[in-house]
PDB file of C-alpha atoms in Angstrom:
ATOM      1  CA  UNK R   1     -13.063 -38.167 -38.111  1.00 52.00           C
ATOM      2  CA  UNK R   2     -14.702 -35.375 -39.579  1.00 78.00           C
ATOM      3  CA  UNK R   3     -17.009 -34.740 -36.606  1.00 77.00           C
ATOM      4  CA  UNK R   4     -13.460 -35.266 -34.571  1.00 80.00           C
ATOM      5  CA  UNK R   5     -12.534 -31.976 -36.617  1.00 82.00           C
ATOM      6  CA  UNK R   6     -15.244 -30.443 -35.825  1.00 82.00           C
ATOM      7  CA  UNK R   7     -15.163 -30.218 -32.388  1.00 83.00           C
ATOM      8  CA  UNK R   8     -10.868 -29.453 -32.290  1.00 86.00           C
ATOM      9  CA  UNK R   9     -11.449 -26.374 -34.869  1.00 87.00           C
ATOM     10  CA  UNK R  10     -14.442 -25.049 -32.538  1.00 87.00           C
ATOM     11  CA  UNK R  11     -12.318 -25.670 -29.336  1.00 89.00           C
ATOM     12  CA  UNK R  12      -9.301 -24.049 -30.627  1.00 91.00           C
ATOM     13  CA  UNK R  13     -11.644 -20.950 -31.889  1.00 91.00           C
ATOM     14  CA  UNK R  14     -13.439 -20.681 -28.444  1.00 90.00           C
ATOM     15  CA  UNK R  15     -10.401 -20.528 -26.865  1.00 91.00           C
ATOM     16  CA  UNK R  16      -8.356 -18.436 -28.706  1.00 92.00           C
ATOM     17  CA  UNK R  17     -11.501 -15.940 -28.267  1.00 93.00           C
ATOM     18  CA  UNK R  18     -11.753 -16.122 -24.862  1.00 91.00           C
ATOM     19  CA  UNK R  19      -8.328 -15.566 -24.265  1.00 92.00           C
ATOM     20  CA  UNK R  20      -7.977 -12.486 -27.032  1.00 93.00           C
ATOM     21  CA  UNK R  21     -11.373 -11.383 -25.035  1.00 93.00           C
ATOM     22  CA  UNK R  22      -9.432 -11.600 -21.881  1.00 91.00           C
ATOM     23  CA  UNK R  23      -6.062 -10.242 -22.833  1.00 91.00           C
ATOM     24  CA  UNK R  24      -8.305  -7.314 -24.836  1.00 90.00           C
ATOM     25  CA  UNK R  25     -10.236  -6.480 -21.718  1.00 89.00           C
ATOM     26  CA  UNK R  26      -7.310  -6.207 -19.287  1.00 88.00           C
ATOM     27  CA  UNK R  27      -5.632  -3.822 -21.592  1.00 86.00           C
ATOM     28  CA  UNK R  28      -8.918  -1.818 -21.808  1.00 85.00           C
ATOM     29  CA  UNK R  29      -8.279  -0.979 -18.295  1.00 84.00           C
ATOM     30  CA  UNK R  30      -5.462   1.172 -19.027  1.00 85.00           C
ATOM     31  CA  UNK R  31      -5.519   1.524 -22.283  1.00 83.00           C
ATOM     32  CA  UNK R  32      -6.439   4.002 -23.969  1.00 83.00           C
ATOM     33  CA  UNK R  33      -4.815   6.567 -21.344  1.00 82.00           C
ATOM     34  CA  UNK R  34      -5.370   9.652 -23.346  1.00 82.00           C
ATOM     35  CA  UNK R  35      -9.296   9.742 -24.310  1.00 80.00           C
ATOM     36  CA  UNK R  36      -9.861   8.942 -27.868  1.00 82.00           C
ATOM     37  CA  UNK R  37     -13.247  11.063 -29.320  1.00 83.00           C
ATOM     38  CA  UNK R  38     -15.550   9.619 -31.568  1.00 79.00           C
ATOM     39  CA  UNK R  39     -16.575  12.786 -33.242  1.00 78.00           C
ATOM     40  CA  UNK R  40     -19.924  11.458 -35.440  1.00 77.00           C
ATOM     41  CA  UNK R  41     -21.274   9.631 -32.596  1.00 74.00           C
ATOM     42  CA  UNK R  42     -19.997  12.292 -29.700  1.00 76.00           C
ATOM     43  CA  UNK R  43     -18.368   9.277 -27.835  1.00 78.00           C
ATOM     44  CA  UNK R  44     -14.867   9.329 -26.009  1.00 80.00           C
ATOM     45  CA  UNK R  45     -13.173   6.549 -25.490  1.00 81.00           C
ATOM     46  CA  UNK R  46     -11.147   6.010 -21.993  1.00 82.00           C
ATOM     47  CA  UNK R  47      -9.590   3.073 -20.133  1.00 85.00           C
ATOM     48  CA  UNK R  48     -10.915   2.477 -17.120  1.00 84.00           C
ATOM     49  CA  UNK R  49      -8.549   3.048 -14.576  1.00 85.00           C
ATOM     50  CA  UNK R  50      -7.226   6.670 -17.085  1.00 85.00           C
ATOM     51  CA  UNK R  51     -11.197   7.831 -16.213  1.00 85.00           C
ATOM     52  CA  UNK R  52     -11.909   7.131 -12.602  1.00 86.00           C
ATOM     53  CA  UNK R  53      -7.628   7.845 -10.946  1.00 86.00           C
ATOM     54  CA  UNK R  54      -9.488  10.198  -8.561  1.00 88.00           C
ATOM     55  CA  UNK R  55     -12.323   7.586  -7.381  1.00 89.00           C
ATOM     56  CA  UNK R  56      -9.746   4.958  -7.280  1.00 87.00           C
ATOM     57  CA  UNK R  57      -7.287   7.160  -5.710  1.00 88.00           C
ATOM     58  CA  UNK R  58     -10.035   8.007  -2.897  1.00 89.00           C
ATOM     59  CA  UNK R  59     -10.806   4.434  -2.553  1.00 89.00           C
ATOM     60  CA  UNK R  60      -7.750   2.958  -1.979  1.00 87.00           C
ATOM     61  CA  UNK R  61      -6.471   5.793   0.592  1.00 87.00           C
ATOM     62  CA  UNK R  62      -9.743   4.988   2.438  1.00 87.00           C
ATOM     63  CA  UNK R  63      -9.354   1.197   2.059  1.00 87.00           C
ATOM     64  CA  UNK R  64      -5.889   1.669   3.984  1.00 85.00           C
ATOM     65  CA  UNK R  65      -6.454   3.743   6.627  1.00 81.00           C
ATOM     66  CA  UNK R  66      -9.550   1.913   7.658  1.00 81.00           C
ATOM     67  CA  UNK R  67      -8.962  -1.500   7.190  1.00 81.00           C
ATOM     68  CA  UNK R  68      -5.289  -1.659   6.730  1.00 81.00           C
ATOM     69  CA  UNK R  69      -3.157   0.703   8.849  1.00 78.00           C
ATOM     70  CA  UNK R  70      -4.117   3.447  11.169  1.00 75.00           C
ATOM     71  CA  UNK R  71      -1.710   5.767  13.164  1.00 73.00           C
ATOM     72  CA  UNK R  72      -2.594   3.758  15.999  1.00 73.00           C
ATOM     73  CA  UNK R  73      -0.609   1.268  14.266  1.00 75.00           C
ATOM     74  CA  UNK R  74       1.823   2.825  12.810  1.00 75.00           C
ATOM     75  CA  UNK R  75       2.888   4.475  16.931  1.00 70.00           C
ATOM     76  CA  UNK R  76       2.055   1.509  19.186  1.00 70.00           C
ATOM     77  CA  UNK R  77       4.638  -0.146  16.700  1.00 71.00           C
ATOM     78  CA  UNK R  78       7.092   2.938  17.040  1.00 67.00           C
ATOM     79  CA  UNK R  79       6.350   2.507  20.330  1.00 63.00           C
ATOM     80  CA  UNK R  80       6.301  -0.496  21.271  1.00 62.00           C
ATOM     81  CA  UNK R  81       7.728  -1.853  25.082  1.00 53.00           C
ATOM     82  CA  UNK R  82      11.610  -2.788  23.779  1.00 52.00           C
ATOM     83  CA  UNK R  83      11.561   0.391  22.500  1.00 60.00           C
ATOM     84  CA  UNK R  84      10.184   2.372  24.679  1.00 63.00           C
ATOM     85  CA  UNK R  85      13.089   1.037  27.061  1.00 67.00           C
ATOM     86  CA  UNK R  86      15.897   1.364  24.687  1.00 73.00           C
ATOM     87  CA  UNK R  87      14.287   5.621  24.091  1.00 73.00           C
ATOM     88  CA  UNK R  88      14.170   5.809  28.031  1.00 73.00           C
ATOM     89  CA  UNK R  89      18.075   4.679  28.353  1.00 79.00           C
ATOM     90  CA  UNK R  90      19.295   6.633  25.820  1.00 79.00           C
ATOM     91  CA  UNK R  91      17.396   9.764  26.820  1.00 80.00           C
ATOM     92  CA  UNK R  92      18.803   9.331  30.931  1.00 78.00           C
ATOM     93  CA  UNK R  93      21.641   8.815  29.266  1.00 82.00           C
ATOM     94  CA  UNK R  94      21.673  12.222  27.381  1.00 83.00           C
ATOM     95  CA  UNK R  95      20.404  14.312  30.079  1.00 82.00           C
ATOM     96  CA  UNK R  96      23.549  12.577  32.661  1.00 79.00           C
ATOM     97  CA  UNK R  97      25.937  13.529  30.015  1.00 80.00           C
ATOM     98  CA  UNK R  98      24.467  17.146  29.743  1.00 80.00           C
ATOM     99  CA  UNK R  99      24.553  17.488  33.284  1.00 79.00           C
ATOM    100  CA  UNK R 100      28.135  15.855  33.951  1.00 76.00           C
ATOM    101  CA  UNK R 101      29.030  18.790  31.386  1.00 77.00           C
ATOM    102  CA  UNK R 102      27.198  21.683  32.777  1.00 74.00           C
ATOM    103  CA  UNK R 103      28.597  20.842  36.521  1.00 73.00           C
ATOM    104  CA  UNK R 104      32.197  21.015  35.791  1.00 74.00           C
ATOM    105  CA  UNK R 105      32.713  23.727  37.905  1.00 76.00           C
ATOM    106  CA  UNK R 106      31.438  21.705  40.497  1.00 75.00           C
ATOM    107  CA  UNK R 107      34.428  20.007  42.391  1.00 75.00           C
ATOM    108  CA  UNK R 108      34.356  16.288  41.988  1.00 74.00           C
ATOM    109  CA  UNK R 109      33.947  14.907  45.184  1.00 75.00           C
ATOM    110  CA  UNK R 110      30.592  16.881  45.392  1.00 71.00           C
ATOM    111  CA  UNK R 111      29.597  16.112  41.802  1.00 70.00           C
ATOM    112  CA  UNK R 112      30.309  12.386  43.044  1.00 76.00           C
ATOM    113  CA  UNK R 113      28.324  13.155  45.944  1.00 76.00           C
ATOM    114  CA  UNK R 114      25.020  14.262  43.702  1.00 75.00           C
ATOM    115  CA  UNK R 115      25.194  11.699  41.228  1.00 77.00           C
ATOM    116  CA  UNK R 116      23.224   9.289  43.276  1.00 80.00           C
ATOM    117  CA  UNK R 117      20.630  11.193  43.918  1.00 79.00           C
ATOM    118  CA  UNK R 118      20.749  12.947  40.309  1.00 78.00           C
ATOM    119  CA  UNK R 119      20.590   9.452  38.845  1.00 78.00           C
ATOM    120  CA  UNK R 120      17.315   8.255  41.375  1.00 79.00           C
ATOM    121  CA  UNK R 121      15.475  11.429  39.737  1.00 79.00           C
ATOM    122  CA  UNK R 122      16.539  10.688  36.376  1.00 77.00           C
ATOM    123  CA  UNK R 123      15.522   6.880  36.595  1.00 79.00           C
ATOM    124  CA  UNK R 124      12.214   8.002  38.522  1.00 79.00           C
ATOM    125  CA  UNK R 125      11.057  10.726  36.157  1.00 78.00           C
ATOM    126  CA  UNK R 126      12.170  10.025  32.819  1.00 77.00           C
ATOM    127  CA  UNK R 127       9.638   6.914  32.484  1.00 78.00           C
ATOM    128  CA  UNK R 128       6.455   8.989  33.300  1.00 80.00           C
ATOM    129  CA  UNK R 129       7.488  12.649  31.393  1.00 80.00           C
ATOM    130  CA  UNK R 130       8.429  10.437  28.101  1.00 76.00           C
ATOM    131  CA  UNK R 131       5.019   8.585  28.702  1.00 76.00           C
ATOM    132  CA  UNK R 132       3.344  11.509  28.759  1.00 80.00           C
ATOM    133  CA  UNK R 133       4.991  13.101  26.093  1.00 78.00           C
ATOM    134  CA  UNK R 134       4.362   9.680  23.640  1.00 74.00           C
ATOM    135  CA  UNK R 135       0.671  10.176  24.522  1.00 75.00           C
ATOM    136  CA  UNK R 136       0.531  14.156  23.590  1.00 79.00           C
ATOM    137  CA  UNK R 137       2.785  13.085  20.173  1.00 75.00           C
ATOM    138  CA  UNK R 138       0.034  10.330  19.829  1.00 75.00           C
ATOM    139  CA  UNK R 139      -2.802  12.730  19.657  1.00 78.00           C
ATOM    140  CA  UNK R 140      -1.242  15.337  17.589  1.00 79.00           C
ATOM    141  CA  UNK R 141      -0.409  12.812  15.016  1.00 74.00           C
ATOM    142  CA  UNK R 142      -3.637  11.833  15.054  1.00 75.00           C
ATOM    143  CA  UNK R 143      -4.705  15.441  14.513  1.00 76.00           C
ATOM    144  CA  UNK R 144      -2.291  16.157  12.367  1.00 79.00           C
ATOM    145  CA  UNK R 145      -1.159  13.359   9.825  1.00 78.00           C
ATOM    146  CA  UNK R 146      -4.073  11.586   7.664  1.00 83.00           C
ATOM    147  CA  UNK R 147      -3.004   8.507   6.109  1.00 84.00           C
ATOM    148  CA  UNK R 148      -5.952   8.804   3.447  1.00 84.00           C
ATOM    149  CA  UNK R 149      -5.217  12.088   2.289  1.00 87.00           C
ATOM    150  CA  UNK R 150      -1.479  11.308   1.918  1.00 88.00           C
ATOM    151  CA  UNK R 151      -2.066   7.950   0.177  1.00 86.00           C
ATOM    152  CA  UNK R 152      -4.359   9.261  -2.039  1.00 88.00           C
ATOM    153  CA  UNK R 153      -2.341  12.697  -2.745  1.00 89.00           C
ATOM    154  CA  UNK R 154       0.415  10.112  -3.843  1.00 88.00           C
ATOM    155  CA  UNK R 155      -1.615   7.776  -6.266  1.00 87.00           C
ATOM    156  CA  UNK R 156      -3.321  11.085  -7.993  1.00 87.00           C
ATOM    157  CA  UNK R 157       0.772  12.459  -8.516  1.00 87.00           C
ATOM    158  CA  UNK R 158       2.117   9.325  -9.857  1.00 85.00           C
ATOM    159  CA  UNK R 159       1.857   9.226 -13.996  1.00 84.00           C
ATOM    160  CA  UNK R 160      -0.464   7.032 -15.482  1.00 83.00           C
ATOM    161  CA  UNK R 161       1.953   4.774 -17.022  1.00 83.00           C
ATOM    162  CA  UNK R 162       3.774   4.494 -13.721  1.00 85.00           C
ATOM    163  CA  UNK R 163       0.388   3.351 -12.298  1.00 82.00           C
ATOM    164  CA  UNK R 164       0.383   0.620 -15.069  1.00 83.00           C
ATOM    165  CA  UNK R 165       3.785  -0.860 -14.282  1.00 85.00           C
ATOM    166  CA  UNK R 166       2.550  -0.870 -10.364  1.00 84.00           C
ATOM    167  CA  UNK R 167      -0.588  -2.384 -11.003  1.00 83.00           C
ATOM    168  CA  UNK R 168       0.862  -5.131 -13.259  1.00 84.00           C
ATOM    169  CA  UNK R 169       3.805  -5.856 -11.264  1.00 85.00           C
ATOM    170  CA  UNK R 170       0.984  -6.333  -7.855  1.00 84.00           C
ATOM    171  CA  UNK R 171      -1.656  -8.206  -9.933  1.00 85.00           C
ATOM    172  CA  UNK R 172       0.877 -10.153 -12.658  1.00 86.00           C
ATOM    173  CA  UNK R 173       0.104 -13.848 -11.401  1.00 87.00           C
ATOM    174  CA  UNK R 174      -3.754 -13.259 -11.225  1.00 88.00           C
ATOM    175  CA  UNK R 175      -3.687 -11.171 -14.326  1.00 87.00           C
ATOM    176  CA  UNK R 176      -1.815 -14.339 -16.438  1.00 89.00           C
ATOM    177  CA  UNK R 177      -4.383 -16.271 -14.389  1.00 91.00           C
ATOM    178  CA  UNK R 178      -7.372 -14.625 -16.137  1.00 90.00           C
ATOM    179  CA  UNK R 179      -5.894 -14.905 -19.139  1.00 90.00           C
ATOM    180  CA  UNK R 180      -5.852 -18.643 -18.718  1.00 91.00           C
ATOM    181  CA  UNK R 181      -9.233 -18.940 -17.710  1.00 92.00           C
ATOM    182  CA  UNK R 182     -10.330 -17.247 -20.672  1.00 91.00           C
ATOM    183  CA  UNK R 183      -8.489 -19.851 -22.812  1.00 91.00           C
ATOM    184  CA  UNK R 184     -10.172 -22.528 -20.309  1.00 92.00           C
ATOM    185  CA  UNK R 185     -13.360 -21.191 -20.714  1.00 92.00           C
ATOM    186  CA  UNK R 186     -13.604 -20.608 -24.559  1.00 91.00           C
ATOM    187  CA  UNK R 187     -12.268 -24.150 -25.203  1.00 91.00           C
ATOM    188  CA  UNK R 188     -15.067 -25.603 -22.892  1.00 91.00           C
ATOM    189  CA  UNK R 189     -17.705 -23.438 -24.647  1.00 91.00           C
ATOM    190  CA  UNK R 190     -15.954 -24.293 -28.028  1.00 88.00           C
ATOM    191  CA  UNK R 191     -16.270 -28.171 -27.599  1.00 88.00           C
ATOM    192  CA  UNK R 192     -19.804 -27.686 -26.804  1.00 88.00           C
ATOM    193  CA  UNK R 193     -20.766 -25.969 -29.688  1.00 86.00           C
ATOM    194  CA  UNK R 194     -19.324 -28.488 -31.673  1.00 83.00           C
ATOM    195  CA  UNK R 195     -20.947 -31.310 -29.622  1.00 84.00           C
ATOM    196  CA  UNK R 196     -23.993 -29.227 -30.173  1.00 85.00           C
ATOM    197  CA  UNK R 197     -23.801 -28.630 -33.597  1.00 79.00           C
ATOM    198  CA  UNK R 198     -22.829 -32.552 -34.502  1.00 79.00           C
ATOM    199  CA  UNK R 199     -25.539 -33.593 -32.299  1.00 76.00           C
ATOM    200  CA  UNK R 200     -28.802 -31.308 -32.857  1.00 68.00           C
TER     201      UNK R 200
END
């Protein structure tokens, strides 16, 4: 019974350390978020994430527009076909209503004579000036909008505690998880030190 004892007290040690371990080092990672100096031994203490906002900042904003989302992306589905018929409608449909309004003076049956022919042109043209003018807005985005710069410029503004919540709220299931496997893993290293100790 005794050696039973032995082993449960060792277990319950190991894995109450590895979870405090675990639960110690994920706060570390935030925590502390103001540095905290050491003055005898010149030291400053940081959490992780506090210290390197701009490198992880950079990272992520990099990690997204090259693996994740690219303007190409973000316009082809702006862009896409349906779409692209729907825009082409409406915009015939805007021009023939402009038109209609500027010919007034026209007498009808003359106006009713042109539409026709101003409808053929619209239905003709629109298509390929709009394509054109997607593929010009296409390359000036691309010039002009950088999705690394903007998703960095946002992580770097957002407070440090804000940055916390997100993180947690993203990450909460596989930060419990490690948690656990701290627990796991200091129990399983607990029952073989006392298997260890009984037997050796």
């Amino acid at each position: 019974m005794n050696k039973f004892v032995t082993i449960l007290i060792l277990t319950v040690v190991g894995g109450l350390i590895g979870w405090i371990t675990n639960i110690l080092a994920i706060k570390l990672l935030f925590r502390p978020i103001t540095p905290i100096r050491i003055p005898i031994l010149n030291f400053e203490i940081l959490g992780l994430i506090p210290k390197r906002k701009k490198e992880i900042a950079a990272n992520i904003g990099e990690v997204i527009s090259n693996e994740l989302l690219s303007m190409d992306d973000i316009l082809e589905q702006a862009l896409n076909n349906s779409n692209s018929e729907n825009f082409n409608s409406y915009i015939i449909e805007k021009i023939k209503g402009i038109i209609n309004e500027k010919l007034n003076i026209i007498p009808m049956p003359f106006r009713m004579m042109a539409s026709p022919y101003i409808d053929e042109i619209l239905n003709k043209e629109v298509p390929s000036a709009l394509s054109e003018i997607t593929a010009d807005l296409l390359i000036k985005a691309k010039e002009n909008v950088n999705i690394q710069a903007i998703v960095e410029e946002k992580i770097n503004e957002l407070d440090l505690d804000k940055l916390e919540d997100i993180i947690i709220k993203v990450a909460k299931k596989e930060l419990k998880h490690i948690e656990i496997l701290g627990l796991v893993l200091g129990s399983i290293i607990g029952v073989l030190q006392g298997i260890l100790v009984i037997f050796l």
